[in-house]
mmCIF file of C-alpha atoms in Angstrom:
data_model
loop_
_atom_site.group_PDB
_atom_site.id
_atom_site.type_symbol
_atom_site.label_atom_id
_atom_site.label_comp_id
_atom_site.label_asym_id
_atom_site.label_seq_id
_atom_site.Cartn_x
_atom_site.Cartn_y
_atom_site.Cartn_z
ATOM 1 C CA MET A 112 6.198 69.063 12.868
ATOM 2 C CA ASN A 113 3.944 66.919 10.775
ATOM 3 C CA THR A 114 5.378 63.515 10.027
ATOM 4 C CA VAL A 115 3.201 61.070 8.273
ATOM 5 C CA LYS A 116 4.259 57.475 8.175
ATOM 6 C CA SER A 117 3.417 56.014 4.858
ATOM 7 C CA LYS A 118 2.819 52.352 4.327
ATOM 8 C CA PRO A 119 5.299 50.636 2.090
ATOM 9 C CA VAL A 120 3.988 50.009 -1.365
ATOM 10 C CA VAL A 121 3.800 46.306 -2.031
ATOM 11 C CA ALA A 122 3.626 45.208 -5.602
ATOM 12 C CA TYR A 123 2.143 41.888 -6.437
ATOM 13 C CA THR A 124 1.877 40.002 -9.664
ATOM 14 C CA ASP A 125 -0.942 37.687 -10.585
ATOM 15 C CA LEU A 126 0.680 34.722 -12.285
ATOM 16 C CA GLY A 127 -2.588 33.081 -13.307
ATOM 17 C CA GLU A 128 -3.558 29.475 -12.843
ATOM 18 C CA ALA A 129 -1.546 26.935 -10.879
ATOM 19 C CA THR A 130 0.934 25.469 -13.336
ATOM 20 C CA ALA A 131 4.476 24.233 -12.853
ATOM 21 C CA LEU A 132 5.799 27.233 -14.790
ATOM 22 C CA ASN A 133 3.871 29.708 -12.619
ATOM 23 C CA TYR A 134 5.140 28.067 -9.432
ATOM 24 C CA HIS A 135 8.668 28.218 -10.862
ATOM 25 C CA LEU A 136 8.223 31.961 -11.464
ATOM 26 C CA SER A 137 6.818 32.397 -7.942
ATOM 27 C CA ARG A 138 9.791 30.549 -6.486
ATOM 28 C CA ASN A 139 12.199 32.852 -8.367
ATOM 29 C CA ILE A 140 10.370 35.938 -7.058
ATOM 30 C CA ALA A 141 10.482 34.565 -3.505
ATOM 31 C CA GLN A 142 14.202 33.785 -3.805
ATOM 32 C CA ARG A 143 14.921 37.373 -4.889
ATOM 33 C CA ALA A 144 12.862 38.683 -1.952
ATOM 34 C CA TYR A 145 14.773 36.341 0.383
ATOM 35 C CA ARG A 146 18.086 37.961 -0.564
ATOM 36 C CA ARG A 147 16.771 41.420 0.397
ATOM 37 C CA ALA A 148 14.876 40.408 3.552
ATOM 38 C CA ASP A 149 15.874 40.720 7.187
ATOM 39 C CA ALA A 150 16.265 37.726 9.536
ATOM 40 C CA ASP A 151 12.599 37.535 10.619
ATOM 41 C CA ASP A 152 11.274 37.703 7.076
ATOM 42 C CA LYS A 153 13.793 35.139 5.826
ATOM 43 C CA LYS A 154 12.093 32.379 7.850
ATOM 44 C CA VAL A 155 8.716 33.091 6.253
ATOM 45 C CA ILE A 156 10.117 33.520 2.763
ATOM 46 C CA SER A 157 12.183 30.311 2.955
ATOM 47 C CA GLY A 158 8.939 28.468 3.755
ATOM 48 C CA MET A 159 7.375 29.989 0.643
ATOM 49 C CA VAL A 160 10.348 28.915 -1.471
ATOM 50 C CA SER A 161 10.202 25.333 -0.188
ATOM 51 C CA ASP A 162 6.420 25.195 -0.715
ATOM 52 C CA CYS A 163 6.853 26.383 -4.300
ATOM 53 C CA GLU A 164 9.554 23.758 -4.922
ATOM 54 C CA PHE A 165 7.334 21.044 -3.457
ATOM 55 C CA ILE A 166 4.305 21.979 -5.573
ATOM 56 C CA GLU A 167 6.407 22.481 -8.694
ATOM 57 C CA GLU A 168 7.839 18.972 -8.372
ATOM 58 C CA TRP A 169 4.383 17.529 -7.720
ATOM 59 C CA LEU A 170 2.932 19.241 -10.801
ATOM 60 C CA THR A 171 5.887 18.227 -12.951
ATOM 61 C CA THR A 172 6.081 14.554 -11.961
ATOM 62 C CA GLY A 173 2.426 13.941 -11.158
ATOM 63 C CA ARG A 174 3.399 12.297 -7.857
ATOM 64 C CA ARG A 175 3.881 13.428 -4.315
ATOM 65 C CA PRO A 176 7.518 14.506 -3.896
ATOM 66 C CA GLY A 177 9.681 12.245 -1.775
ATOM 67 C CA ASN A 178 7.779 9.050 -2.534
ATOM 68 C CA LYS A 179 9.908 6.429 -4.211
ATOM 69 C CA ARG A 180 6.858 4.709 -5.635
ATOM 70 C CA GLY A 181 3.376 5.890 -6.394
ATOM 71 C CA ILE A 182 0.366 4.441 -4.624
ATOM 72 C CA GLU A 183 -0.498 2.330 -7.648
ATOM 73 C CA ARG A 184 2.773 0.429 -7.221
ATOM 74 C CA ARG A 185 2.390 -0.105 -3.462
ATOM 75 C CA ALA A 186 -1.002 -1.766 -3.502
ATOM 76 C CA GLY A 187 0.310 -5.279 -4.159
ATOM 77 C CA TYR A 188 2.438 -5.748 -1.101
ATOM 78 C CA GLU A 189 0.332 -3.599 1.193
ATOM 79 C CA ARG A 190 -2.667 -5.848 0.618
ATOM 80 C CA GLU A 191 -0.609 -8.912 1.371
ATOM 81 C CA ILE A 192 -1.926 -10.731 4.413
ATOM 82 C CA LEU A 193 0.600 -12.967 6.108
ATOM 83 C CA LEU A 194 -0.968 -16.033 7.666
ATOM 84 C CA ASP A 195 0.386 -18.842 9.734
ATOM 85 C CA PRO A 196 -0.391 -22.171 8.013
ATOM 86 C CA ILE A 197 -1.132 -23.690 11.423
ATOM 87 C CA ARG A 198 -4.499 -21.901 11.294
ATOM 88 C CA MET A 199 -5.494 -24.434 8.664
ATOM 89 C CA GLN A 200 -5.043 -27.297 11.121
ATOM 90 C CA ALA A 201 -8.749 -28.085 11.190
ATOM 91 C CA PHE A 202 -8.331 -29.368 7.631
ATOM 92 C CA ALA A 203 -5.194 -31.383 8.344
ATOM 93 C CA SER A 204 -6.848 -33.736 10.799
ATOM 94 C CA ASP A 205 -10.345 -33.569 12.281
ATOM 95 C CA SER A 206 -9.300 -35.171 15.549
ATOM 96 C CA LYS A 207 -6.441 -32.745 16.110
ATOM 97 C CA ALA A 208 -8.307 -29.480 15.512
ATOM 98 C CA GLY A 209 -7.695 -26.888 18.188
ATOM 99 C CA SER A 210 -4.462 -25.331 19.293
ATOM 100 C CA PRO A 211 -1.212 -25.390 17.292
ATOM 101 C CA ALA A 212 0.287 -27.698 19.910
ATOM 102 C CA ASN A 213 -2.036 -30.487 18.695
ATOM 103 C CA LEU A 214 -0.268 -30.666 15.314
ATOM 104 C CA SER A 215 2.652 -33.000 14.937
ATOM 105 C CA ASP A 216 5.619 -32.038 12.776
ATOM 106 C CA ASP A 217 4.427 -34.452 10.070
ATOM 107 C CA GLN A 218 0.953 -32.915 10.013
ATOM 108 C CA ARG A 219 2.416 -29.422 9.883
ATOM 109 C CA PHE A 220 4.635 -30.471 6.952
ATOM 110 C CA GLN A 221 1.672 -32.022 5.117
ATOM 111 C CA LEU A 222 -0.383 -28.874 5.605
ATOM 112 C CA GLU A 223 2.409 -26.621 4.350
ATOM 113 C CA TYR A 224 3.020 -28.921 1.380
ATOM 114 C CA ALA A 225 -0.659 -28.865 0.388
ATOM 115 C CA LEU A 226 -0.892 -25.082 0.697
ATOM 116 C CA ASN A 227 2.321 -24.590 -1.293
ATOM 117 C CA GLN A 228 0.635 -26.218 -4.302
ATOM 118 C CA LEU A 229 -1.690 -23.216 -4.545
ATOM 119 C CA SER A 230 -1.077 -19.913 -6.268
ATOM 120 C CA GLU A 231 -0.626 -16.899 -3.994
ATOM 121 C CA ARG A 232 -4.175 -15.613 -4.564
ATOM 122 C CA GLU A 233 -5.739 -19.085 -4.150
ATOM 123 C CA ARG A 234 -3.848 -19.565 -0.902
ATOM 124 C CA GLU A 235 -4.957 -16.154 0.417
ATOM 125 C CA CYS A 236 -8.618 -16.787 -0.400
ATOM 126 C CA TYR A 237 -8.595 -20.375 0.856
ATOM 127 C CA THR A 238 -6.927 -19.611 4.175
ATOM 128 C CA LEU A 239 -9.172 -16.611 4.802
ATOM 129 C CA ALA A 240 -12.326 -18.552 3.918
ATOM 130 C CA HIS A 241 -11.589 -21.875 5.600
ATOM 131 C CA GLY A 242 -8.844 -21.072 8.103
ATOM 132 C CA GLN A 243 -10.362 -17.892 9.530
ATOM 133 C CA CYS A 244 -14.024 -18.429 8.506
ATOM 134 C CA ILE A 245 -14.287 -15.025 6.844
ATOM 135 C CA PRO A 246 -17.256 -14.711 4.437
ATOM 136 C CA HIS A 247 -16.473 -14.466 0.732
ATOM 137 C CA SER A 248 -17.959 -10.962 0.540
ATOM 138 C CA GLU A 249 -15.547 -9.716 3.234
ATOM 139 C CA ILE A 250 -12.599 -11.403 1.522
ATOM 140 C CA ALA A 251 -13.565 -9.697 -1.737
ATOM 141 C CA LYS A 252 -13.535 -6.298 -0.005
ATOM 142 C CA MET A 253 -10.197 -7.000 1.730
ATOM 143 C CA LEU A 254 -8.426 -8.111 -1.437
ATOM 144 C CA GLY A 255 -10.150 -5.702 -3.828
ATOM 145 C CA ILE A 256 -11.596 -8.416 -6.083
ATOM 146 C CA THR A 257 -15.117 -9.579 -6.884
ATOM 147 C CA TYR A 258 -17.192 -12.051 -4.887
ATOM 148 C CA GLY A 259 -17.225 -14.457 -7.859
ATOM 149 C CA SER A 260 -13.434 -14.384 -8.091
ATOM 150 C CA VAL A 261 -13.126 -15.288 -4.407
ATOM 151 C CA SER A 262 -15.508 -18.229 -4.873
ATOM 152 C CA GLU A 263 -13.589 -19.410 -7.942
ATOM 153 C CA TYR A 264 -10.223 -19.172 -6.145
ATOM 154 C CA VAL A 265 -11.549 -21.120 -3.146
ATOM 155 C CA GLN A 266 -13.062 -23.842 -5.363
ATOM 156 C CA ARG A 267 -9.868 -24.114 -7.405
ATOM 157 C CA ALA A 268 -7.804 -24.327 -4.219
ATOM 158 C CA GLN A 269 -10.065 -27.056 -2.825
ATOM 159 C CA ARG A 270 -9.683 -29.099 -6.039
ATOM 160 C CA LYS A 271 -5.887 -28.705 -5.976
ATOM 161 C CA ILE A 272 -5.676 -29.702 -2.326
ATOM 162 C CA SER A 273 -7.908 -32.729 -2.918
ATOM 163 C CA ASP A 274 -5.717 -33.808 -5.865
ATOM 164 C CA THR A 275 -2.585 -33.300 -3.777
ATOM 165 C CA VAL A 276 -3.946 -35.389 -0.900
ATOM 166 C CA GLU A 277 -5.035 -38.219 -3.257
ATOM 167 C CA ASN A 278 -1.889 -38.318 -5.418
ATOM 168 C CA SER A 279 0.947 -37.413 -3.049
ATOM 169 C CA LEU A 280 3.196 -39.839 -1.246
ATOM 170 C CA PHE A 281 3.387 -37.406 1.685
ATOM 171 C CA PHE A 282 -0.249 -38.082 2.617
ATOM 172 C CA VAL A 283 -0.211 -41.763 3.525
#
């Protein structure tokens, strides 16, 4: 007896370029196939459905699905560099430069007061330049600003600190 096993005929549809509508159509086709599939095929087809949903959402919103905020909104706080003001102790008193233990509570308060007079960006640039001795070019790369801006922020911070030291009752 001659029995010939024939391969199942698989029909496919070219939906064209990758658009949200085409991925939506693909997802619908995959969902229909899922209903007719056996247990082994259901695992593969469910992966296809979830991939189509993921890409469709990405194409529709323009952002990676699942992210609450896009990368453009995260840059501000991710670039933030938290510094301990004690690192600026060399500028509080020349004779006490060294470890944090060499600063008295009054000196620590004076240092924090002087640094609090600065804007956030001035404080970042000043503490990186003078507290950690990082070159202006490296600071510019770290903060994503120009070399000239770093120099201007450091100069402005130095002027503000000098004015604070001269005119404040806390620095007697």
